[in-house]
Coordinates of C-alpha atoms in Angstrom, one line a residue:
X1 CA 49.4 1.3 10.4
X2 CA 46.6 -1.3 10.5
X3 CA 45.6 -3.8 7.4
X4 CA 42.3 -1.7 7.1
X5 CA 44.5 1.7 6.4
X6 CA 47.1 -0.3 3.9
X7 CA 47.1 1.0 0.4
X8 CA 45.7 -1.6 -1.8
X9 CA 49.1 -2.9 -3.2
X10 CA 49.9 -4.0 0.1
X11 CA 46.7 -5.5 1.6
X12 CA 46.4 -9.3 1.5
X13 CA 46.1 -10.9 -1.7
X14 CA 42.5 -11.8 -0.7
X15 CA 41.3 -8.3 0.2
X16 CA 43.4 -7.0 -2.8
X17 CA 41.0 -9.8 -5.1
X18 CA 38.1 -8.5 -3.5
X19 CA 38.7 -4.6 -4.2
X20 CA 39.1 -5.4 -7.5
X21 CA 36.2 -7.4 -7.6
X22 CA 34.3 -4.5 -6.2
X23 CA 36.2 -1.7 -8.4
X24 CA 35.3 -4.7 -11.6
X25 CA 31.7 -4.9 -10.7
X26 CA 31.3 -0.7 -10.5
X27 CA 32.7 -0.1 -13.6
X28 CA 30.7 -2.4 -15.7
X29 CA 27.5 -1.8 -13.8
X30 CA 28.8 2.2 -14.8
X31 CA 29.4 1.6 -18.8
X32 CA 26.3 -0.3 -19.3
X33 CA 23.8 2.0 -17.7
X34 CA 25.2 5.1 -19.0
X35 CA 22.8 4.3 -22.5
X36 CA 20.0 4.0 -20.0
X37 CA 20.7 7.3 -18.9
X38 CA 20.7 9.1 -22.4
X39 CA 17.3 7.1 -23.1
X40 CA 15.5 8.3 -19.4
X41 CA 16.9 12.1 -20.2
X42 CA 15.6 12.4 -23.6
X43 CA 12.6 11.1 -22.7
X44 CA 11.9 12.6 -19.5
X45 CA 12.9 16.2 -21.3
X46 CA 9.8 15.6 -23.5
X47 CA 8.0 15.3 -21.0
X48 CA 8.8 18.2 -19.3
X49 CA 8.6 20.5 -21.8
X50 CA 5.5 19.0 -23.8
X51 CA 3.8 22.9 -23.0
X52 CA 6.3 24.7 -24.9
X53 CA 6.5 21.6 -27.6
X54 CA 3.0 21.6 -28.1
X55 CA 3.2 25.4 -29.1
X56 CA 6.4 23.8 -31.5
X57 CA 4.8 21.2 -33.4
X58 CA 1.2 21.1 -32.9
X59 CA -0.6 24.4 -33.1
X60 CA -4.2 23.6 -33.1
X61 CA -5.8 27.0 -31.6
X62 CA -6.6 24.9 -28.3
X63 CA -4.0 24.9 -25.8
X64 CA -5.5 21.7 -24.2
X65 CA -5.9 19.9 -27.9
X66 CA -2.3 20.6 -28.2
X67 CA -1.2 19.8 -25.0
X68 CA -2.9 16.2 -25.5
X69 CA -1.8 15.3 -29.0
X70 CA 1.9 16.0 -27.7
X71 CA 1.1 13.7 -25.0
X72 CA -0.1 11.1 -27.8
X73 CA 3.1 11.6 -29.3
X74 CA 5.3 11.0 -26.3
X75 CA 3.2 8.0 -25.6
X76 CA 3.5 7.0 -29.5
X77 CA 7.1 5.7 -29.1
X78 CA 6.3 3.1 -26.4
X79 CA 4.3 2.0 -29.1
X80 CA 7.0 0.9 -30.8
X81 CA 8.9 -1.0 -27.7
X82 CA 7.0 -4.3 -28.1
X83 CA 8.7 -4.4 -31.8
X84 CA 12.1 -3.2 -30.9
X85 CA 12.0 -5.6 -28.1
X86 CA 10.9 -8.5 -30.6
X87 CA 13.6 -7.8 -33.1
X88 CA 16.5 -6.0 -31.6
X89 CA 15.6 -8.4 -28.7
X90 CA 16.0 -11.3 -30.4
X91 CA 19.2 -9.6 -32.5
X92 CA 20.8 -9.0 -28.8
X93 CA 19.9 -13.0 -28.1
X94 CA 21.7 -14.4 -30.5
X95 CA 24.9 -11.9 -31.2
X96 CA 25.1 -10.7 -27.7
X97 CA 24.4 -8.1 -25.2
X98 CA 27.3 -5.6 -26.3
X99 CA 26.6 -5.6 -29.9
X100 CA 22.8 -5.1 -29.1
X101 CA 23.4 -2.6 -26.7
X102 CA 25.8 0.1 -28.6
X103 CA 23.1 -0.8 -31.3
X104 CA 20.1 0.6 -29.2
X105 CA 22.2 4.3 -28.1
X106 CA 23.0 4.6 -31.8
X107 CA 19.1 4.4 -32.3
X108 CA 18.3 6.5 -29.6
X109 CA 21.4 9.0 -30.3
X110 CA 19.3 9.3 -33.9
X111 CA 15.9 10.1 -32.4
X112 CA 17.6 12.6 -29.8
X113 CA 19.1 14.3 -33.2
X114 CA 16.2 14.6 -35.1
X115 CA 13.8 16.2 -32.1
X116 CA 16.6 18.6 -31.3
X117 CA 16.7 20.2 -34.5
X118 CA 13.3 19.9 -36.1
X119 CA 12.0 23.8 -37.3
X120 CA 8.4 24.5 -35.5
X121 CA 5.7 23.9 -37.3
X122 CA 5.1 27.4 -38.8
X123 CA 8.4 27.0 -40.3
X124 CA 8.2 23.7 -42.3
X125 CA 4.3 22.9 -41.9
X126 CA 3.4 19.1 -41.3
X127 CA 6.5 18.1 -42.1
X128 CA 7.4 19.3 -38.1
X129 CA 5.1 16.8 -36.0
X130 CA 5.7 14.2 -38.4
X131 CA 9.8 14.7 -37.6
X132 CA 8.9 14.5 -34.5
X133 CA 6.6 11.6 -34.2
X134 CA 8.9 9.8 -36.4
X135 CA 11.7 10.6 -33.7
X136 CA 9.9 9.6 -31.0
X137 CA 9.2 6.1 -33.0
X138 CA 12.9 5.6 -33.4
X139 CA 13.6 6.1 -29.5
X140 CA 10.7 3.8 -28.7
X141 CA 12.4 1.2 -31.0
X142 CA 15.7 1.6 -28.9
X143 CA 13.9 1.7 -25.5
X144 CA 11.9 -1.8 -26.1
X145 CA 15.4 -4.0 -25.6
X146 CA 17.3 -0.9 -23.7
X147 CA 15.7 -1.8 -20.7
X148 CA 15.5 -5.2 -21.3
X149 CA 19.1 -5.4 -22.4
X150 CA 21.0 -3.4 -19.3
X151 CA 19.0 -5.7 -16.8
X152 CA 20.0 -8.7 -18.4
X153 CA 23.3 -7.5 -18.3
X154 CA 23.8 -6.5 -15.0
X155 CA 22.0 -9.7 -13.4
X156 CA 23.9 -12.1 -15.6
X157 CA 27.7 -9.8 -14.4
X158 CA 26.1 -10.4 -11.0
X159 CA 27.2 -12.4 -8.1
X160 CA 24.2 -15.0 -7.3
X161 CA 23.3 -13.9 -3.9
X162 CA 23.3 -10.1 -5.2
X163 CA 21.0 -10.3 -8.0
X164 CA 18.2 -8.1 -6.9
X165 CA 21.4 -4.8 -5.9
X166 CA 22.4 -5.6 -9.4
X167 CA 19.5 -5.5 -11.5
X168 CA 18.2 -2.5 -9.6
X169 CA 21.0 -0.2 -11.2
X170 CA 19.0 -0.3 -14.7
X171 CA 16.2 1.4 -13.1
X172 CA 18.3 3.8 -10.6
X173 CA 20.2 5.0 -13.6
X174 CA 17.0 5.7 -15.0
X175 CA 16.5 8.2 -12.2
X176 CA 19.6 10.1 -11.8
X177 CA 18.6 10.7 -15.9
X178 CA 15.4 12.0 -14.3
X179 CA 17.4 14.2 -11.5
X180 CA 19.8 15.6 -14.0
X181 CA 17.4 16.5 -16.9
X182 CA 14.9 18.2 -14.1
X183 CA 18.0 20.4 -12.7
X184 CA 18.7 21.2 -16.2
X185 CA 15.4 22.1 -17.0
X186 CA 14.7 23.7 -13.7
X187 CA 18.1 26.1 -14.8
X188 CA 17.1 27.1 -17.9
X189 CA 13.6 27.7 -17.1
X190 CA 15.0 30.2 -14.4
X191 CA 17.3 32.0 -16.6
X192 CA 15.3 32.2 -19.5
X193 CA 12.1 34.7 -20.4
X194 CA 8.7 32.4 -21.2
X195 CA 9.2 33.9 -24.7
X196 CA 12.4 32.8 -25.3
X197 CA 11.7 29.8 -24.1
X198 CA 9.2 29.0 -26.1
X199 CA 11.3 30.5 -29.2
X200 CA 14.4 28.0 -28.2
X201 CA 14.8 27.7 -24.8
X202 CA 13.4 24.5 -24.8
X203 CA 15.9 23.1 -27.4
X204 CA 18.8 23.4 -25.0
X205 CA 18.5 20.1 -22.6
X206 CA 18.0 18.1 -26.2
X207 CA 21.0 19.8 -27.6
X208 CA 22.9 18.8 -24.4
X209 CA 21.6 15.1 -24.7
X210 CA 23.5 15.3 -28.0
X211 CA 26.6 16.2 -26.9
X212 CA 26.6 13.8 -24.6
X213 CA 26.3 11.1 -27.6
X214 CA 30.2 10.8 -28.6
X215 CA 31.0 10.2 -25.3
X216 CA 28.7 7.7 -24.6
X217 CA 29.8 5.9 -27.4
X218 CA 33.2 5.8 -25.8
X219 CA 32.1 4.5 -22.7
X220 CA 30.0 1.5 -24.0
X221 CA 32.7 0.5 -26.3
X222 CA 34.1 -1.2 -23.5
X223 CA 31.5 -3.3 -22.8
X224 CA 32.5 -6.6 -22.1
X225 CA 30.3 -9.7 -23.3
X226 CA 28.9 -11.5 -20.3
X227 CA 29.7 -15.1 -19.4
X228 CA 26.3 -16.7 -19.3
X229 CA 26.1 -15.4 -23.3
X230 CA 29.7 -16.8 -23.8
X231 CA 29.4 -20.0 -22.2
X232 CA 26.1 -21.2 -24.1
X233 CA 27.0 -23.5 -27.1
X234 CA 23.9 -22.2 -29.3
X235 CA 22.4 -18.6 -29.6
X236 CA 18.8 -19.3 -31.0
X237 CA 17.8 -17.2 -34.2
X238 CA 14.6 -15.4 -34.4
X239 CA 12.5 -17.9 -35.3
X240 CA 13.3 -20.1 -33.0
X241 CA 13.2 -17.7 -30.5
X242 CA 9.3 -16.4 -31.2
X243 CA 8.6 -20.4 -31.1
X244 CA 10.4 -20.4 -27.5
X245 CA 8.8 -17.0 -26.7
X246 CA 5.2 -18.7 -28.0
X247 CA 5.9 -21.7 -26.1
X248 CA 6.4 -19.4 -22.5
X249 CA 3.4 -16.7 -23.5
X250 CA 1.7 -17.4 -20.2
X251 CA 5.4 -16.3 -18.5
X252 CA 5.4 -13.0 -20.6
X253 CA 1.9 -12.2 -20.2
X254 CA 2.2 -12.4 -15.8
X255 CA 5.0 -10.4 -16.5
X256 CA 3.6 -7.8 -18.7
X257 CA 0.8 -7.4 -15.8
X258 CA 3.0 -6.9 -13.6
X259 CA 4.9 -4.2 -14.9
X260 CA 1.9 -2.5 -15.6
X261 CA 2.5 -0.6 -11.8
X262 CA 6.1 0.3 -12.2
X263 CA 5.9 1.8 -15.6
X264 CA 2.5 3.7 -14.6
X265 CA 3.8 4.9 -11.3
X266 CA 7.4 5.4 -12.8
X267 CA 5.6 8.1 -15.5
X268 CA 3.0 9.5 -13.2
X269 CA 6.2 10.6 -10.8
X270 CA 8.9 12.0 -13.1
X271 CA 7.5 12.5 -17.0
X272 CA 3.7 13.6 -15.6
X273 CA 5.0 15.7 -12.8
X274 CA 5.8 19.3 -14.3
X275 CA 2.8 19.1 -16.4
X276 CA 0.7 18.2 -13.4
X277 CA 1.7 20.5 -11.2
X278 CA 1.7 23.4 -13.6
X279 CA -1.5 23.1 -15.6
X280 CA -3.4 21.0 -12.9
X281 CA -2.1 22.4 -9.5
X282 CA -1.4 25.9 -11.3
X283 CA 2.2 26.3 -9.0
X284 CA 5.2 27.3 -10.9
X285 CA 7.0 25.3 -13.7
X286 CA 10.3 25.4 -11.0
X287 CA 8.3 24.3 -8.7
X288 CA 7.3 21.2 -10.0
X289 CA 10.5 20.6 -11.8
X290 CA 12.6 20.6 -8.6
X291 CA 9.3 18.0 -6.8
X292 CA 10.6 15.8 -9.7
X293 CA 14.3 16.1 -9.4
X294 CA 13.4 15.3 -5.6
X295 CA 11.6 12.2 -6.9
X296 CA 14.6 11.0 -9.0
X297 CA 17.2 11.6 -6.1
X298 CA 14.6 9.6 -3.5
X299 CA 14.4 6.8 -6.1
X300 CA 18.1 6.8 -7.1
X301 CA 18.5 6.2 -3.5
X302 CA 15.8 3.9 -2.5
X303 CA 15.8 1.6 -5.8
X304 CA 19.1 -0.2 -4.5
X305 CA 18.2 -0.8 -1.3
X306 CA 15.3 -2.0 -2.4
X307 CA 17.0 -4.0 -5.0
X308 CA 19.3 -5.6 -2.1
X309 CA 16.4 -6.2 -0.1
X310 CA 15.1 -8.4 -1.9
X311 CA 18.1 -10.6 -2.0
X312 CA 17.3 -10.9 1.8
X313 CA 13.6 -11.2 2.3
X314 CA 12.8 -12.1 -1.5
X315 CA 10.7 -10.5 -4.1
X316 CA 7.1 -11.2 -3.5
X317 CA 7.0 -10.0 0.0
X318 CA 8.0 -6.6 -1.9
X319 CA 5.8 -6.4 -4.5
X320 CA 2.9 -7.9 -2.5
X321 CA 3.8 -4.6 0.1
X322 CA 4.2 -2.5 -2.9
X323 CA 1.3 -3.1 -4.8
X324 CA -1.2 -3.0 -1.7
X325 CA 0.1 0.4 -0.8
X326 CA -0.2 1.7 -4.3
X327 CA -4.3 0.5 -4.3
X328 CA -5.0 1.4 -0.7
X329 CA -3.2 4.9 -0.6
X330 CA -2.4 6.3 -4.5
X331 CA -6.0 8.5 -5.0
X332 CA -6.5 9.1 -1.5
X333 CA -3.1 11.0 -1.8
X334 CA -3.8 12.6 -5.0
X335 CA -7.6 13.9 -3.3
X336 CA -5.6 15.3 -0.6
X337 CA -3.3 17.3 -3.0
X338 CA -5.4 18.4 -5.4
X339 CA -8.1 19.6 -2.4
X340 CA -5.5 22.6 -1.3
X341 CA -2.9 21.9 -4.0
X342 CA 0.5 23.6 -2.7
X343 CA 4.3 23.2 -2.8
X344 CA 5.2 21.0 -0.3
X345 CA 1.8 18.6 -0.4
X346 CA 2.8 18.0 -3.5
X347 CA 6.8 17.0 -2.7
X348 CA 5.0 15.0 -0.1
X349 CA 2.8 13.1 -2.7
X350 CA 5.3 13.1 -5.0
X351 CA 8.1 11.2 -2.4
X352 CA 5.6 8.6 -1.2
X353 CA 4.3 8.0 -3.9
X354 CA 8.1 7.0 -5.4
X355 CA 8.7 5.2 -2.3
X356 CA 5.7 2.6 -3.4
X357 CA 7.6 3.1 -7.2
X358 CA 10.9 2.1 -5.6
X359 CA 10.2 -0.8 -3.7
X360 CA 8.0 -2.3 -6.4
X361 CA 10.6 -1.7 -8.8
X362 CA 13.5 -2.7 -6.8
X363 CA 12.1 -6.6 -6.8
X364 CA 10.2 -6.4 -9.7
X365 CA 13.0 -6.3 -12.5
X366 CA 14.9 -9.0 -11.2
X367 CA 12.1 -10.8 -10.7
X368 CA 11.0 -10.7 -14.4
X369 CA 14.6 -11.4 -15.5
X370 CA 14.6 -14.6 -13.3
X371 CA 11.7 -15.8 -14.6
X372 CA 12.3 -15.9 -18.4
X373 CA 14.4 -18.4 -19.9
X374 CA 17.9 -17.7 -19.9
X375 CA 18.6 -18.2 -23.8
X376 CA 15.7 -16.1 -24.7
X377 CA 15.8 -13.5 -21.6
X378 CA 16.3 -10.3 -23.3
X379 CA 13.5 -10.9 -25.7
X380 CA 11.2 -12.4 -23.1
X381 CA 12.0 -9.9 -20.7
X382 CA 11.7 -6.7 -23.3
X383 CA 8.4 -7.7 -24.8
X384 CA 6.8 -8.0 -21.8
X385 CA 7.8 -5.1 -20.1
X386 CA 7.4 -2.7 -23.9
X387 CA 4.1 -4.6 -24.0
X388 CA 2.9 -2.7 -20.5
X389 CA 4.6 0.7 -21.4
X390 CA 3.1 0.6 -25.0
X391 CA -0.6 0.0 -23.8
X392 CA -0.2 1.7 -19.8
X393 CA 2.8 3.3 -18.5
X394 CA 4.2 5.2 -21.7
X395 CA 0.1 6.8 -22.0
X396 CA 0.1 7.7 -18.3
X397 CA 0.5 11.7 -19.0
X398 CA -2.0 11.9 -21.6
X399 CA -4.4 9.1 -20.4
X400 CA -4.4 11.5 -17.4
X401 CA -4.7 14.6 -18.8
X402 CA -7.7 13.3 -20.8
X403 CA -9.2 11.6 -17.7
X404 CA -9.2 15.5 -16.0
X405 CA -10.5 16.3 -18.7
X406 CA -13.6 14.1 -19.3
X407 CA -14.6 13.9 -15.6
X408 CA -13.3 17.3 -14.2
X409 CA -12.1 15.3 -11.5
X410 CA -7.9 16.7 -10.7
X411 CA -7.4 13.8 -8.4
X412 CA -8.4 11.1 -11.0
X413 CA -4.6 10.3 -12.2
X414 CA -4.2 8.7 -8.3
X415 CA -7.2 6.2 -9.8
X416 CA -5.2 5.7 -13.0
X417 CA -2.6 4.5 -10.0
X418 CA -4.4 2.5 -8.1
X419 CA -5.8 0.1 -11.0
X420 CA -2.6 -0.8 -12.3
X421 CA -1.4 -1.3 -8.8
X422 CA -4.6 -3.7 -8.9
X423 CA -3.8 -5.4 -12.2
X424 CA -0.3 -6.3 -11.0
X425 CA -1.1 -7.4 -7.7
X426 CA -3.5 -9.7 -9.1
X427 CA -1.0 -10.7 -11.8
X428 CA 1.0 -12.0 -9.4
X429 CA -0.7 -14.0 -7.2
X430 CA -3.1 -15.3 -10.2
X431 CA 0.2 -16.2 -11.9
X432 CA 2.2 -17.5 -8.9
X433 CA -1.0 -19.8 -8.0
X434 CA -1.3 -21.3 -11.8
X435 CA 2.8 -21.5 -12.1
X436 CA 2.8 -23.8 -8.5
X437 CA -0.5 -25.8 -10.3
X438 CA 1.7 -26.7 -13.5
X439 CA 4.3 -27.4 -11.2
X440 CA 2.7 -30.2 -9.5
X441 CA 1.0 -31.6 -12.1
X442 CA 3.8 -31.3 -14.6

């Protein structure tokens, strides 16, 4: 028997410290990103079925009317982000990532609740949409330092030369959430008539994002407090931490631009997708559901690598790629789908589109989380990436849908695309050229 086929009791202790290192490092990477998960499920399962919750909640005679003020709704929690990320960001800053982060799934374990079992509109009257909106308010409080949170997490756990591999697990839990609520969705929309899915059917994958909640609960428990927190003599309050935030504003604003791309790709390709391809392309509501759990699996794959490749190479060869791709190539795509819209042009789309998504993404969040202060990261880092969902990416589905709308034009979400591929690109070399200036002549 060789040393590479020894059980691990026997191996040397050096190989033995390493495998536990390993086994260490998977388990809290594990725990802390299973809250991400329940936030990306609930919120990619209203997107998917914002049809049959627009029939729910927001009767208005006009399917398209409805259609859009459901989008407004889903978009009217990342409203909310850029305050969660202010106050439960600064909360999570001074008592700690765990305490901040079972706070945020309790939050988001509330808004699940309250969408899951809201009567339709014909039974309760206004009271329905305004459940709902208020639910979606609550999630988008939780979701401004969720994100924020898990990253800072997972790079501060992580070893210094593996950084970018360890961030990029925030955002690939994010997707196997995206996988596993299409598959669901995909299921129950294959078992179940159109009229009972539109009578409850669409209940069931927020039901099951409920019972997941206890067991989440468990899991996070054992989140352990990371050393960088621990090992810092003062944790600033929150007024001190808007004067730090207020001193670095130029830091936070790059870095809101910047994320303007990965959170406007990142809902174009998952949370826009079944809409798109139903009501736009006009294929079948599996179809497009299984395109997106395709585009989850892809990203879930690619994000990593990504991640890890940019401990390599480093991150603004990346995004520079990334964001060049995404002006150059993301409405000529969409023009060639729309043009002869079918299954497979569409999963084509779809996967190159999250292969832009994936490698922008896969150096952009450790990028952001290396350049905000350490004692104020999670804030810093939560404001400005809620500050680009609340005003771009969490809009993309109904900024597109209205877009269609106004100018007829089916390929016009790939433009939506290709400007905030713009924006960031020219956040970052804009800010990269005025940070070196400072530096010089600081």
């Amino acid at each position: 028997m060789t040393a590479d086929t020894l059980p691990a009791r026997a191996m040397p202790s050096g190989d033995a410290a390493t495998a536990a290192t390993k086994k260490s490092a998977f388990k809290s990477i594990f725990i802390v990103a299973s809250g991400n998960f329940l936030e990306m499920f609930d919120f990619m399962v209203f997107g998917y079925y914002a049809t049959y919750i627009s029939k729910a909640f927001f009767p208005t005679g006009s399917e398209f009317v409805s259609l859009l003020l459901t989008l407004m709704t889903f978009g009217a929690g990342f409203l909310m982000r850029p305050v969660g990320a202010l106050v439960l960001g600064a909360y999570v800053d001074h008592h700690g990532r765990r305490k901040g982060l079972l706070l945020t799934l309790g939050l988001m374990a509330l808004g699940t609740l309250a969408i899951a079992i809201t009567p339709t509109y014909d039974q309760i009257g206004l009271a329905a949409p305004l459940i709902i909106l208020a639910g979606r308010l609550v999630q988008g409080l939780s979701a401004g330092v969720e994100v924020g949170g898990v990253s800072v997490y997972l790079n501060e756990i992580a070893p210094p030369h593996r950084k970018g591999f360890y961030t990029s697990w925030q955002s690939a839990s994010q997707q196997a959430a995206v996988v596993f609520a299409a598959l669901i969705g995909l299921l129950v929309s294959t078992s179940l008539s159109p009229e009972t899915m539109q009578a409850w059917g669409w209940r069931i994958p927020f039901i099951i994002g409920c019972v997941m909640i206890p067991f989440l609960f468990i899991i996070r428990r054992h989140v352990e407090e990371t050393d960088a927190f621990l090992n810092r003599k003062e944790h600033p309050k929150i007024g001190e931490i808007v004067r730090i935030i207020g001193a670095n504003w130029g830091i936070v604003l790059q870095g809101a631009l910047m994320a303007v791309m990965t959170t406007v790709f990142f809902y174009m390709i998952t949370a826009y997708t079944p809409t798109f391809g139903s009501k736009v392309l006009n294929l079948g509501p599996g179809e497009a559901l299984f395109v997106t759990a395709c585009v989850g699996l892809t990203n879930f794959i690619l994000l990593p690598v990504m991640g890890a490749l940019s401990d390599k190479v480093g991150r603004r060869p990346l995004l520079i790629t990334a964001s060049v791709l995404g002006v150059v190539l993301a409405y000529p795509l969409m023009s060639w789908l729309v043009a002869s819209p079918s299954f497979g042009k569409l999963l084509a789309v779809e996967l190159l589109l999250a292969t832009i998504y994936a490698t922008y993404n896969g150096a952009f969040i450790v990028y952001l989380t290396e350049a905000i202060p350490a004692h104020v990261r999670t804030v810093g880092f939560s404001l400005a990436y809620s500050m680009a969902t609340a005003i771009f990416g969490g809009f993309t589905p109904a900024i597109s849908t209205a877009l269609i709308g106004a100018t007829g034009d089916k390929a016009i979400p790939g433009a939506w695309c290709a400007a905030a591929a713009l924006l960031s690109l020219l956040a970052l070399l804009i800010g990269s050229r005025v940070n070196r200036h400072a530096e010089a002549h600081g």
